[in-house]
């Protein structure tokens, strides 16, 4: 168990109104930043989706973000997914939303209500060790952090056993920084084509984390390269790559650059919830 989880009850559902307002203000500020960047880049309004990166935040904080307009969430750690998902799914259900994979074994009324609800996509955006796949598969729709054939094959095997299809993004380490996960950019096209051909997986796009530098040109070059890689994968016409359209790139400090370079999903934590007290 990660140490910070001992300091905060992540299943907590009740937060005070001042904190809820702070989070709502954060959501609205980020939505404004996205709209401004879309306009500046000459892109259609609404072409970039906002994923709230919810690591270290409790259920109450995540619900406040959803009440303020968040429609996609991402967790980094399987343990956090496990601690929060039941409470989140329940409270979201009360609001007319569904979260995660709809349980095929649920009774008709439950399944019907879930089908009618607006679905909130739940992504895993942090590294996944293969022994944790079973923890996240019943809950998350999409795993953004697939960066090797070995991991993809293991997820595919589990998904096939469960009779489900899991969305995946191939994570690419565009900056080459050693601290970062992700495959080498030179391997991305080959890996994407092999993942596209696997049963149980749906290749939805590519993901990267921007270079940890101040230089705008360096940050943008990584994003632009990810976009070109996606375009080459699509142009290849290889089996299972036609849906490889998403570009998950851009966080609190670089989302405007990412949007100008073609991002379709920005993953934002700090600008919504404030600085993290842990990690
Ligand atoms: C934490 C995290 C984010 C959000 O980062 P902020 O700088 O807080 O916006 C996005 N992507 C990943 C993979 C993360 O771990």
CSV table of C-alpha atoms and ligand atoms in Angstrom, one decimal:
chain,number,residue,atom,x,y,z
A,1,UNK,CA,0.0,0.0,0.0
A,2,UNK,CA,1.4,3.4,-0.9
A,3,UNK,CA,2.3,5.4,2.1
A,4,UNK,CA,0.2,8.5,1.4
A,5,UNK,CA,-2.9,6.3,1.4
A,6,UNK,CA,-2.4,5.9,5.1
A,7,UNK,CA,-2.8,9.7,5.6
A,8,UNK,CA,-6.0,10.3,3.7
A,9,UNK,CA,-9.2,8.3,3.5
A,10,UNK,CA,-9.7,8.3,-0.3
A,11,UNK,CA,-13.1,6.7,0.0
A,12,UNK,CA,-14.4,9.7,1.9
A,13,UNK,CA,-17.5,11.1,0.2
A,14,UNK,CA,-18.2,14.3,2.1
A,15,UNK,CA,-16.3,17.5,1.6
A,16,UNK,CA,-17.1,21.1,2.8
A,17,UNK,CA,-18.8,23.6,0.5
A,18,UNK,CA,-15.7,25.8,0.4
A,19,UNK,CA,-13.6,23.0,-1.0
A,20,UNK,CA,-16.3,22.0,-3.5
A,21,UNK,CA,-16.4,25.6,-4.7
A,22,UNK,CA,-12.6,25.7,-5.0
A,23,UNK,CA,-12.8,22.6,-7.2
A,24,UNK,CA,-15.7,24.0,-9.3
A,25,UNK,CA,-13.7,27.2,-9.9
A,26,UNK,CA,-10.7,25.0,-11.0
A,27,UNK,CA,-12.9,23.1,-13.4
A,28,UNK,CA,-14.3,26.2,-14.9
A,29,UNK,CA,-10.9,27.9,-15.3
A,30,UNK,CA,-9.5,24.8,-17.0
A,31,UNK,CA,-12.5,24.6,-19.4
A,32,UNK,CA,-11.9,28.3,-20.2
A,33,UNK,CA,-8.2,27.6,-20.9
A,34,UNK,CA,-9.2,24.7,-23.2
A,35,UNK,CA,-11.7,26.8,-25.1
A,36,UNK,CA,-9.2,29.7,-25.5
A,37,UNK,CA,-6.5,27.3,-26.8
A,38,UNK,CA,-9.0,25.6,-29.2
A,39,UNK,CA,-9.9,29.0,-30.7
A,40,UNK,CA,-6.2,30.1,-30.9
A,41,UNK,CA,-5.4,26.9,-32.7
A,42,UNK,CA,-8.3,27.3,-35.1
A,43,UNK,CA,-9.8,24.1,-33.8
A,44,UNK,CA,-13.5,23.3,-33.3
A,45,UNK,CA,-15.0,24.1,-29.9
A,46,UNK,CA,-15.3,20.9,-27.9
A,47,UNK,CA,-12.8,19.0,-29.9
A,48,UNK,CA,-10.6,18.5,-26.9
A,49,UNK,CA,-11.9,16.5,-23.9
A,50,UNK,CA,-10.8,17.2,-20.3
A,51,UNK,CA,-9.8,14.2,-18.2
A,52,UNK,CA,-9.5,15.0,-14.5
A,53,UNK,CA,-6.4,13.4,-13.1
A,54,UNK,CA,-7.7,12.3,-9.7
A,55,UNK,CA,-4.7,10.7,-8.0
A,56,UNK,CA,-4.6,11.5,-4.2
A,57,UNK,CA,-8.1,13.0,-4.4
A,58,UNK,CA,-11.0,11.4,-2.5
A,59,UNK,CA,-14.4,10.4,-3.8
A,60,UNK,CA,-16.0,13.7,-2.5
A,61,UNK,CA,-13.5,15.8,-4.4
A,62,UNK,CA,-14.0,13.8,-7.6
A,63,UNK,CA,-17.8,14.2,-7.3
A,64,UNK,CA,-17.4,17.9,-6.8
A,65,UNK,CA,-15.4,18.0,-10.1
A,66,UNK,CA,-18.1,16.0,-11.9
A,67,UNK,CA,-20.8,18.3,-10.5
A,68,UNK,CA,-18.8,21.1,-12.0
A,69,UNK,CA,-18.7,19.6,-15.5
A,70,UNK,CA,-16.0,16.9,-15.6
A,71,UNK,CA,-17.0,14.0,-17.8
A,72,UNK,CA,-13.9,11.8,-17.8
A,73,UNK,CA,-11.6,10.7,-15.0
A,74,UNK,CA,-8.2,9.1,-14.8
A,75,UNK,CA,-6.4,7.4,-11.9
A,76,UNK,CA,-2.7,6.5,-11.7
A,77,UNK,CA,-2.7,3.6,-9.3
A,78,UNK,CA,-4.7,0.4,-9.2
A,79,UNK,CA,-4.9,0.6,-5.4
A,80,UNK,CA,-6.7,4.0,-5.7
A,81,UNK,CA,-9.0,2.6,-8.4
A,82,UNK,CA,-9.9,-0.2,-6.0
A,83,UNK,CA,-10.5,2.1,-3.0
A,84,UNK,CA,-12.7,4.6,-4.8
A,85,UNK,CA,-14.6,2.9,-7.6
A,86,UNK,CA,-17.5,1.4,-5.6
A,87,UNK,CA,-18.4,4.7,-3.9
A,88,UNK,CA,-17.9,6.7,-7.1
A,89,UNK,CA,-20.1,4.3,-9.1
A,90,UNK,CA,-22.8,4.5,-6.5
A,91,UNK,CA,-22.9,8.3,-6.2
A,92,UNK,CA,-22.6,8.8,-9.9
A,93,UNK,CA,-25.5,6.4,-10.4
A,94,UNK,CA,-27.6,8.6,-8.2
A,95,UNK,CA,-26.7,11.5,-10.5
A,96,UNK,CA,-27.7,9.6,-13.7
A,97,UNK,CA,-24.2,8.7,-14.7
A,98,UNK,CA,-22.6,5.3,-15.1
A,99,UNK,CA,-18.9,4.6,-14.4
A,100,UNK,CA,-16.7,1.9,-15.7
A,101,UNK,CA,-17.6,-1.4,-17.4
A,102,UNK,CA,-21.3,-2.2,-17.1
A,103,UNK,CA,-21.7,-5.5,-15.3
A,104,UNK,CA,-23.2,-8.0,-17.8
A,105,UNK,CA,-24.5,-10.2,-15.0
A,106,UNK,CA,-26.5,-7.4,-13.4
A,107,UNK,CA,-30.3,-7.8,-13.4
A,108,UNK,CA,-32.4,-6.3,-16.1
A,109,UNK,CA,-33.4,-3.1,-14.3
A,110,UNK,CA,-29.9,-2.3,-13.2
A,111,UNK,CA,-28.5,-3.0,-16.6
A,112,UNK,CA,-31.2,-0.9,-18.2
A,113,UNK,CA,-30.6,2.0,-15.9
A,114,UNK,CA,-26.9,1.8,-16.6
A,115,UNK,CA,-27.4,1.7,-20.3
A,116,UNK,CA,-29.6,4.8,-20.2
A,117,UNK,CA,-27.1,6.8,-18.0
A,118,UNK,CA,-24.5,9.1,-19.4
A,119,UNK,CA,-21.3,7.2,-19.2
A,120,UNK,CA,-18.2,8.7,-17.5
A,121,UNK,CA,-15.1,7.1,-19.0
A,122,UNK,CA,-12.7,5.9,-16.4
A,123,UNK,CA,-9.0,5.7,-17.6
A,124,UNK,CA,-5.9,4.3,-16.0
A,125,UNK,CA,-3.1,6.8,-16.7
A,126,UNK,CA,-0.3,5.5,-14.5
A,127,UNK,CA,2.0,2.5,-14.8
A,128,UNK,CA,0.4,-0.9,-14.6
A,129,UNK,CA,2.3,-3.9,-13.2
A,130,UNK,CA,1.0,-7.1,-14.7
A,131,UNK,CA,-0.1,-8.5,-11.3
A,132,UNK,CA,-2.5,-5.6,-10.9
A,133,UNK,CA,-4.3,-6.0,-14.2
A,134,UNK,CA,-7.1,-8.0,-12.5
A,135,UNK,CA,-7.7,-5.1,-10.1
A,136,UNK,CA,-8.4,-2.5,-12.8
A,137,UNK,CA,-10.0,-4.5,-15.5
A,138,UNK,CA,-13.5,-4.8,-14.1
A,139,UNK,CA,-13.6,-1.0,-13.6
A,140,UNK,CA,-11.6,1.0,-16.1
A,141,UNK,CA,-12.7,1.4,-19.7
A,142,UNK,CA,-9.3,2.4,-21.1
A,143,UNK,CA,-5.7,1.9,-20.1
A,144,UNK,CA,-3.6,4.8,-21.3
A,145,UNK,CA,-0.2,3.5,-20.1
A,146,UNK,CA,0.4,0.4,-22.3
A,147,UNK,CA,4.0,0.6,-23.4
A,148,UNK,CA,5.1,-2.9,-24.3
A,149,UNK,CA,3.9,-5.9,-26.2
A,150,UNK,CA,4.2,-8.0,-23.1
A,151,UNK,CA,1.9,-5.8,-21.1
A,152,UNK,CA,-0.6,-5.6,-24.0
A,153,UNK,CA,-0.6,-9.4,-24.4
A,154,UNK,CA,-1.3,-9.9,-20.7
A,155,UNK,CA,-4.2,-7.3,-20.7
A,156,UNK,CA,-5.6,-8.9,-23.9
A,157,UNK,CA,-5.5,-12.4,-22.3
A,158,UNK,CA,-7.4,-11.2,-19.2
A,159,UNK,CA,-9.9,-9.2,-21.2
A,160,UNK,CA,-10.6,-12.2,-23.5
A,161,UNK,CA,-11.1,-14.4,-20.5
A,162,UNK,CA,-13.7,-12.0,-19.1
A,163,UNK,CA,-15.3,-11.6,-22.5
A,164,UNK,CA,-14.7,-7.8,-22.6
A,165,UNK,CA,-12.8,-5.4,-24.8
A,166,UNK,CA,-10.6,-2.9,-23.1
A,167,UNK,CA,-9.6,0.4,-24.7
A,168,UNK,CA,-5.8,1.0,-24.8
A,169,UNK,CA,-3.6,3.9,-25.7
A,170,UNK,CA,0.0,3.3,-26.5
A,171,UNK,CA,2.2,5.4,-24.2
A,172,UNK,CA,5.2,6.9,-26.0
A,173,UNK,CA,8.2,8.5,-24.2
A,174,UNK,CA,8.6,11.4,-26.6
A,175,UNK,CA,11.0,13.3,-24.3
A,176,UNK,CA,13.3,10.4,-23.8
A,177,UNK,CA,13.6,11.3,-20.1
A,178,UNK,CA,14.6,8.2,-18.2
A,179,UNK,CA,12.2,8.8,-15.3
A,180,UNK,CA,9.3,8.4,-17.7
A,181,UNK,CA,7.6,5.2,-18.9
A,182,UNK,CA,6.5,4.8,-22.5
A,183,UNK,CA,8.0,3.0,-25.5
A,184,UNK,CA,10.7,4.5,-27.6
A,185,UNK,CA,9.3,6.8,-30.3
A,186,UNK,CA,11.0,4.7,-33.0
A,187,UNK,CA,9.1,1.6,-31.9
A,188,UNK,CA,5.7,3.2,-31.6
A,189,UNK,CA,4.3,2.4,-35.1
A,190,UNK,CA,5.3,-1.2,-35.0
A,191,UNK,CA,3.9,-1.7,-31.4
A,192,UNK,CA,0.6,0.1,-32.3
A,193,UNK,CA,0.1,-2.2,-35.3
A,194,UNK,CA,0.8,-5.3,-33.2
A,195,UNK,CA,-1.6,-4.1,-30.4
A,196,UNK,CA,-4.3,-3.2,-33.0
A,197,UNK,CA,-4.3,-6.9,-34.2
A,198,UNK,CA,-4.8,-8.3,-30.6
A,199,UNK,CA,-8.2,-9.6,-29.6
A,200,UNK,CA,-9.7,-8.2,-26.4
A,201,UNK,CA,-8.1,-4.8,-27.0
A,202,UNK,CA,-9.3,-1.7,-28.8
A,203,UNK,CA,-6.5,0.6,-29.9
A,204,UNK,CA,-7.9,4.1,-29.4
A,205,UNK,CA,-4.8,6.3,-29.7
A,206,UNK,CA,-1.5,7.4,-28.3
A,207,UNK,CA,-0.5,9.0,-25.0
A,208,UNK,CA,2.6,11.0,-23.8
A,209,UNK,CA,3.8,13.1,-20.9
A,210,UNK,CA,5.3,16.4,-22.0
A,211,UNK,CA,9.0,17.1,-21.6
A,212,UNK,CA,9.9,18.3,-18.1
A,213,UNK,CA,11.7,21.5,-19.4
A,214,UNK,CA,10.8,25.2,-19.8
A,215,UNK,CA,11.7,25.4,-23.5
A,216,UNK,CA,8.4,25.7,-25.4
A,217,UNK,CA,10.0,24.4,-28.7
A,218,UNK,CA,11.2,21.2,-27.0
A,219,UNK,CA,7.8,20.5,-25.4
A,220,UNK,CA,5.9,21.2,-28.6
A,221,UNK,CA,8.3,19.0,-30.7
A,222,UNK,CA,7.4,16.0,-28.6
A,223,UNK,CA,3.6,16.6,-29.0
A,224,UNK,CA,4.0,17.3,-32.7
A,225,UNK,CA,5.9,14.0,-33.1
A,226,UNK,CA,3.2,12.1,-31.3
A,227,UNK,CA,0.6,13.5,-33.7
A,228,UNK,CA,2.7,12.6,-36.8
A,229,UNK,CA,3.1,9.1,-35.4
A,230,UNK,CA,-0.7,8.8,-34.9
A,231,UNK,CA,-1.2,10.0,-38.5
A,232,UNK,CA,1.2,7.4,-39.8
A,233,UNK,CA,-0.5,4.6,-37.9
A,234,UNK,CA,-3.9,5.7,-39.3
A,235,UNK,CA,-2.4,6.0,-42.8
A,236,UNK,CA,-0.9,2.5,-42.6
A,237,UNK,CA,-4.4,0.9,-42.8
A,238,UNK,CA,-3.1,-1.9,-40.7
A,239,UNK,CA,-5.6,-4.2,-39.0
A,240,UNK,CA,-7.2,-2.7,-35.9
A,241,UNK,CA,-5.7,0.7,-36.3
A,242,UNK,CA,-8.6,2.6,-37.8
A,243,UNK,CA,-9.7,3.7,-34.4
A,244,UNK,CA,-6.3,5.0,-33.3
A,245,UNK,CA,-7.4,8.6,-33.3
A,246,UNK,CA,-6.9,9.9,-29.7
A,247,UNK,CA,-3.9,12.0,-28.7
A,248,UNK,CA,-3.8,12.1,-24.9
A,249,UNK,CA,-1.3,14.9,-24.2
A,250,UNK,CA,-1.2,18.1,-22.2
A,251,UNK,CA,-1.3,18.6,-18.4
A,252,UNK,CA,-1.7,21.6,-16.1
A,253,UNK,CA,1.5,23.4,-17.4
A,254,UNK,CA,1.5,22.5,-21.1
A,255,UNK,CA,-2.1,22.0,-22.1
A,256,UNK,CA,-2.2,25.0,-24.5
A,257,UNK,CA,0.9,23.8,-26.4
A,258,UNK,CA,-0.6,20.3,-26.6
A,259,UNK,CA,-3.9,21.6,-27.9
A,260,UNK,CA,-2.1,23.6,-30.6
A,261,UNK,CA,-0.3,20.4,-31.6
A,262,UNK,CA,-3.5,18.4,-31.9
A,263,UNK,CA,-4.3,16.9,-28.5
A,264,UNK,CA,-7.8,15.3,-28.2
A,265,UNK,CA,-7.6,14.6,-24.4
A,266,UNK,CA,-5.8,16.8,-21.8
A,267,UNK,CA,-5.2,15.2,-18.4
A,268,UNK,CA,-5.3,17.8,-15.7
A,269,UNK,CA,-4.9,17.5,-11.9
A,270,UNK,CA,-3.3,20.5,-10.2
A,271,UNK,CA,-5.2,23.2,-12.1
A,272,UNK,CA,-8.5,21.6,-11.0
A,273,UNK,CA,-7.8,20.4,-7.5
A,274,UNK,CA,-4.8,22.4,-6.4
A,275,UNK,CA,-1.3,21.2,-5.4
A,276,UNK,CA,-1.1,17.6,-4.3
A,277,UNK,CA,-0.3,17.2,-0.6
A,278,UNK,CA,1.2,13.7,-1.3
A,279,UNK,CA,3.6,12.5,-4.1
B,1,LIG,C1,-0.7,13.5,-12.4
B,1,LIG,C2,-0.8,13.3,-13.8
B,1,LIG,C3,-1.4,14.2,-14.7
B,1,LIG,C4,-1.9,15.6,-14.2
B,1,LIG,O1,-0.8,16.4,-13.9
B,1,LIG,P1,-1.0,17.9,-13.4
B,1,LIG,O2,0.3,18.5,-13.6
B,1,LIG,O3,-1.4,17.8,-11.9
B,1,LIG,O4,-2.1,18.5,-14.2
B,1,LIG,C5,-1.5,13.9,-16.0
B,1,LIG,N1,-1.0,12.7,-16.5
B,1,LIG,C6,-0.5,11.8,-15.7
B,1,LIG,C7,0.0,10.5,-16.3
B,1,LIG,C8,-0.3,12.1,-14.4
B,1,LIG,O5,0.3,11.2,-13.6
